[in-house]
PDB file of C-alpha atoms in Angstrom:
ATOM      1  CA  MET A 805      14.974  65.540   3.874  1.00 67.00           C
ATOM      2  CA  ILE A 806      14.536  61.796   3.331  1.00 63.00           C
ATOM      3  CA  THR A 807      14.166  60.413  -0.152  1.00 61.00           C
ATOM      4  CA  ILE A 808      12.459  57.090  -0.602  1.00 64.00           C
ATOM      5  CA  ASP A 809      12.989  55.163  -3.782  1.00 67.00           C
ATOM      6  CA  SER A 810       9.622  53.497  -4.383  1.00 68.00           C
ATOM      7  CA  ALA A 811      11.136  51.154  -6.977  1.00 69.00           C
ATOM      8  CA  GLN A 812      13.387  49.632  -4.300  1.00 66.00           C
ATOM      9  CA  ALA A 813      10.480  49.346  -1.855  1.00 60.00           C
ATOM     10  CA  PHE A 814       8.312  47.632  -4.462  1.00 61.00           C
ATOM     11  CA  ALA A 815      11.163  45.296  -5.399  1.00 69.00           C
ATOM     12  CA  GLU A 816      11.517  44.259  -1.745  1.00 70.00           C
ATOM     13  CA  ILE A 817       7.760  43.749  -1.436  1.00 66.00           C
ATOM     14  CA  ASP A 818       7.763  41.667  -4.623  1.00 67.00           C
ATOM     15  CA  ALA A 819      10.594  39.520  -3.237  1.00 69.00           C
ATOM     16  CA  LEU A 820       8.679  39.077   0.018  1.00 62.00           C
ATOM     17  CA  LEU A 821       5.519  38.031  -1.837  1.00 65.00           C
ATOM     18  CA  LEU A 822       7.489  35.619  -3.995  1.00 67.00           C
ATOM     19  CA  ARG A 823       8.982  33.957  -0.901  1.00 67.00           C
ATOM     20  CA  MET A 824       5.499  33.649   0.608  1.00 66.00           C
ATOM     21  CA  HIS A 825       4.402  31.702  -2.473  1.00 63.00           C
ATOM     22  CA  GLU A 826       7.633  29.734  -2.936  1.00 77.00           C
ATOM     23  CA  SER A 827       7.730  27.537   0.139  1.00 82.00           C
ATOM     24  CA  ALA A 828      10.054  24.832  -1.231  1.00 85.00           C
ATOM     25  CA  PRO A 829      13.213  26.156   0.484  1.00 89.00           C
ATOM     26  CA  PHE A 830      11.386  26.387   3.804  1.00 86.00           C
ATOM     27  CA  LEU A 831       9.869  22.901   3.428  1.00 90.00           C
ATOM     28  CA  GLU A 832      13.271  21.518   2.465  1.00 92.00           C
ATOM     29  CA  ALA A 833      14.717  22.926   5.700  1.00 93.00           C
ATOM     30  CA  VAL A 834      11.821  21.522   7.751  1.00 92.00           C
ATOM     31  CA  GLY A 835      12.303  18.124   6.119  1.00 95.00           C
ATOM     32  CA  ASP A 836      16.039  18.123   6.794  1.00 96.00           C
ATOM     33  CA  ARG A 837      15.501  19.028  10.435  1.00 95.00           C
ATOM     34  CA  GLU A 838      12.789  16.417  10.935  1.00 96.00           C
ATOM     35  CA  VAL A 839      14.935  13.698   9.335  1.00 97.00           C
ATOM     36  CA  ALA A 840      17.690  14.614  11.795  1.00 97.00           C
ATOM     37  CA  GLU A 841      15.213  14.502  14.708  1.00 97.00           C
ATOM     38  CA  VAL A 842      13.937  11.046  13.736  1.00 98.00           C
ATOM     39  CA  GLN A 843      17.484   9.762  13.335  1.00 98.00           C
ATOM     40  CA  LYS A 844      18.348  11.186  16.758  1.00 98.00           C
ATOM     41  CA  ARG A 845      15.403   9.302  18.289  1.00 97.00           C
ATOM     42  CA  ILE A 846      16.576   6.042  16.734  1.00 98.00           C
ATOM     43  CA  ARG A 847      20.283   6.510  17.402  1.00 97.00           C
ATOM     44  CA  ASP A 848      20.317   8.300  20.763  1.00 97.00           C
ATOM     45  CA  THR A 849      17.209   9.160  22.747  1.00 97.00           C
ATOM     46  CA  LYS A 850      14.970   6.077  22.236  1.00 97.00           C
ATOM     47  CA  LEU A 851      11.959   8.347  22.891  1.00 97.00           C
ATOM     48  CA  ASP A 852       8.775   8.873  20.892  1.00 97.00           C
ATOM     49  CA  PRO A 853       7.974  12.376  19.572  1.00 96.00           C
ATOM     50  CA  LEU A 854       6.114  13.183  22.812  1.00 95.00           C
ATOM     51  CA  GLY A 855       9.183  12.295  24.887  1.00 96.00           C
ATOM     52  CA  ASN A 856       7.952   8.928  26.171  1.00 97.00           C
ATOM     53  CA  ALA A 857      10.451   6.071  26.427  1.00 97.00           C
ATOM     54  CA  TRP A 858       9.929   3.173  24.046  1.00 98.00           C
ATOM     55  CA  ALA A 859       8.854  -0.158  25.472  1.00 97.00           C
ATOM     56  CA  PRO A 860      11.838  -2.382  26.317  1.00 96.00           C
ATOM     57  CA  TRP A 861      12.677  -5.495  24.346  1.00 95.00           C
ATOM     58  CA  ALA A 862      10.959  -8.749  25.062  1.00 95.00           C
ATOM     59  CA  PRO A 863      13.342 -11.136  26.879  1.00 95.00           C
ATOM     60  CA  PHE A 864      13.830 -13.253  23.742  1.00 94.00           C
ATOM     61  CA  THR A 865      14.723 -10.203  21.630  1.00 94.00           C
ATOM     62  CA  ARG A 866      17.173  -8.973  24.256  1.00 95.00           C
ATOM     63  CA  SER A 867      18.799 -12.412  24.326  1.00 96.00           C
ATOM     64  CA  GLU A 868      19.108 -12.448  20.505  1.00 95.00           C
ATOM     65  CA  ARG A 869      20.681  -8.999  20.438  1.00 95.00           C
ATOM     66  CA  GLU A 870      23.118  -9.885  23.210  1.00 96.00           C
ATOM     67  CA  HIS A 871      24.079 -13.008  21.274  1.00 96.00           C
ATOM     68  CA  LYS A 872      24.665 -10.875  18.148  1.00 94.00           C
ATOM     69  CA  GLY A 873      26.825  -8.570  20.234  1.00 94.00           C
ATOM     70  CA  ASN A 874      24.979  -5.362  19.407  1.00 93.00           C
ATOM     71  CA  ALA A 875      22.562  -4.988  22.308  1.00 94.00           C
ATOM     72  CA  ASP A 876      24.428  -1.840  23.357  1.00 94.00           C
ATOM     73  CA  LEU A 877      23.069  -0.098  20.240  1.00 93.00           C
ATOM     74  CA  GLY A 878      19.607  -0.261  21.773  1.00 94.00           C
ATOM     75  CA  LEU A 879      16.097  -0.404  20.405  1.00 95.00           C
ATOM     76  CA  LEU A 880      15.495   0.024  16.650  1.00 96.00           C
ATOM     77  CA  LEU A 881      19.200   0.090  15.878  1.00 94.00           C
ATOM     78  CA  ASP A 882      20.281  -3.400  14.868  1.00 93.00           C
ATOM     79  CA  GLU A 883      22.327  -3.111  11.685  1.00 93.00           C
ATOM     80  CA  GLY A 884      21.463   0.521  10.955  1.00 95.00           C
ATOM     81  CA  ASP A 885      19.088  -0.078   8.048  1.00 97.00           C
ATOM     82  CA  LEU A 886      16.191   1.820   9.617  1.00 98.00           C
ATOM     83  CA  LEU A 887      18.400   4.734  10.598  1.00 97.00           C
ATOM     84  CA  LEU A 888      19.830   5.018   7.103  1.00 98.00           C
ATOM     85  CA  SER A 889      16.408   4.678   5.471  1.00 98.00           C
ATOM     86  CA  ILE A 890      14.926   7.781   7.117  1.00 98.00           C
ATOM     87  CA  ASP A 891      14.435  10.384   4.417  1.00 98.00           C
ATOM     88  CA  LYS A 892      12.166  13.131   3.217  1.00 97.00           C
ATOM     89  CA  ALA A 893      10.108  13.465   0.060  1.00 96.00           C
ATOM     90  CA  MET A 894       8.557  16.669  -1.205  1.00 92.00           C
ATOM     91  CA  PHE A 895       5.271  16.764  -3.058  1.00 91.00           C
ATOM     92  CA  GLY A 896       4.258  20.299  -4.005  1.00 87.00           C
ATOM     93  CA  GLU A 897       3.485  22.088  -0.746  1.00 84.00           C
ATOM     94  CA  THR A 898       4.014  18.980   1.385  1.00 90.00           C
ATOM     95  CA  VAL A 899       7.057  17.318   2.872  1.00 92.00           C
ATOM     96  CA  GLU A 900       6.857  13.739   4.142  1.00 95.00           C
ATOM     97  CA  ILE A 901       9.319  12.070   6.471  1.00 96.00           C
ATOM     98  CA  GLY A 902       9.534   8.312   6.586  1.00 97.00           C
ATOM     99  CA  SER A 903      11.231   5.073   5.676  1.00 97.00           C
ATOM    100  CA  ASN A 904      10.918   2.871   2.615  1.00 97.00           C
ATOM    101  CA  LEU A 905      11.561  -0.294   4.636  1.00 98.00           C
ATOM    102  CA  ASP A 906       8.689  -2.787   4.715  1.00 96.00           C
ATOM    103  CA  TYR A 907       9.002  -3.346   8.457  1.00 97.00           C
ATOM    104  CA  ALA A 908       9.132   0.351   9.437  1.00 97.00           C
ATOM    105  CA  LYS A 909       5.345   0.504   9.765  1.00 97.00           C
ATOM    106  CA  ASP A 910       5.377  -2.442  12.196  1.00 97.00           C
ATOM    107  CA  LEU A 911       8.018  -0.719  14.323  1.00 97.00           C
ATOM    108  CA  GLN A 912       6.097   2.570  14.265  1.00 97.00           C
ATOM    109  CA  GLU A 913       2.620   1.154  14.909  1.00 97.00           C
ATOM    110  CA  GLY A 914       3.414  -2.134  16.649  1.00 97.00           C
ATOM    111  CA  THR A 915       1.951  -5.567  15.968  1.00 97.00           C
ATOM    112  CA  ASP A 916       0.030  -8.113  17.988  1.00 96.00           C
ATOM    113  CA  LYS A 917       3.412  -9.433  19.213  1.00 93.00           C
ATOM    114  CA  MET A 918       5.399  -6.194  19.507  1.00 96.00           C
ATOM    115  CA  PRO A 919       4.586  -2.816  21.059  1.00 97.00           C
ATOM    116  CA  ALA A 920       4.748   0.328  18.959  1.00 97.00           C
ATOM    117  CA  ARG A 921       7.944   2.301  19.161  1.00 98.00           C
ATOM    118  CA  GLU A 922       6.998   5.538  17.479  1.00 97.00           C
ATOM    119  CA  PHE A 923       9.986   7.156  15.863  1.00 97.00           C
ATOM    120  CA  LEU A 924       8.077   9.292  13.346  1.00 97.00           C
ATOM    121  CA  GLY A 925       5.929  12.220  14.345  1.00 94.00           C
ATOM    122  CA  TRP A 926       5.782  15.872  15.204  1.00 90.00           C
ATOM    123  CA  ALA A 927       7.264  16.841  18.558  1.00 91.00           C
ATOM    124  CA  PRO A 928       5.131  19.399  20.429  1.00 89.00           C
ATOM    125  CA  GLY A 929       8.005  21.896  20.715  1.00 89.00           C
ATOM    126  CA  SER A 930       8.579  22.003  16.960  1.00 91.00           C
ATOM    127  CA  GLY A 931       5.898  24.586  16.188  1.00 88.00           C
ATOM    128  CA  PRO A 932       7.686  27.668  17.544  1.00 88.00           C
ATOM    129  CA  ILE A 933      10.977  26.564  15.983  1.00 92.00           C
ATOM    130  CA  TYR A 934       9.423  26.343  12.529  1.00 89.00           C
ATOM    131  CA  GLU A 935       7.424  29.516  13.032  1.00 87.00           C
ATOM    132  CA  ASN A 936      10.651  31.429  13.678  1.00 88.00           C
ATOM    133  CA  LEU A 937      12.362  29.711  10.751  1.00 88.00           C
ATOM    134  CA  TYR A 938       9.478  30.660   8.449  1.00 85.00           C
ATOM    135  CA  LYS A 939       9.456  34.275   9.650  1.00 85.00           C
ATOM    136  CA  ARG A 940      13.191  34.554   8.987  1.00 87.00           C
ATOM    137  CA  TYR A 941      12.762  33.000   5.548  1.00 83.00           C
ATOM    138  CA  ILE A 942       9.934  35.393   4.617  1.00 77.00           C
ATOM    139  CA  GLU A 943      11.749  38.441   5.951  1.00 81.00           C
ATOM    140  CA  THR A 944      15.229  37.694   4.629  1.00 83.00           C
ATOM    141  CA  GLY A 945      15.040  34.840   2.149  1.00 78.00           C
ATOM    142  CA  VAL A 946      17.599  32.981   4.279  1.00 79.00           C
ATOM    143  CA  ILE A 947      16.878  29.656   5.956  1.00 81.00           C
TER     144      ILE A 947
END
């Protein structure tokens, strides 16, 4: 004979329902991962979220960076301010990833004199990763 303790089953269901309504830990994990992805784009890959290479420097910019001695750091990584400024902010059921630097928008969107080099954005392969993360969080409470 099998005995089922309904109190334990209801407690587990209550915990599951609570996790479904308390998304902050999941959003925190998503934010942390996305910050790391953006930093990786800036520091290493030099690719936009869709995997496209950023436009190269204009000749004058390349010359300036070579003169400074840091051209080997590559696009968007001059003194490291942009890299270090990438952060997340949570607002209720929303997490935002970005930079507080005034010039970050110009780098992201481009200007009339500089092409966009998108470093922020959702990579197409992220959906399944976060779906699995969310399922694990709902089922176990562990991120």
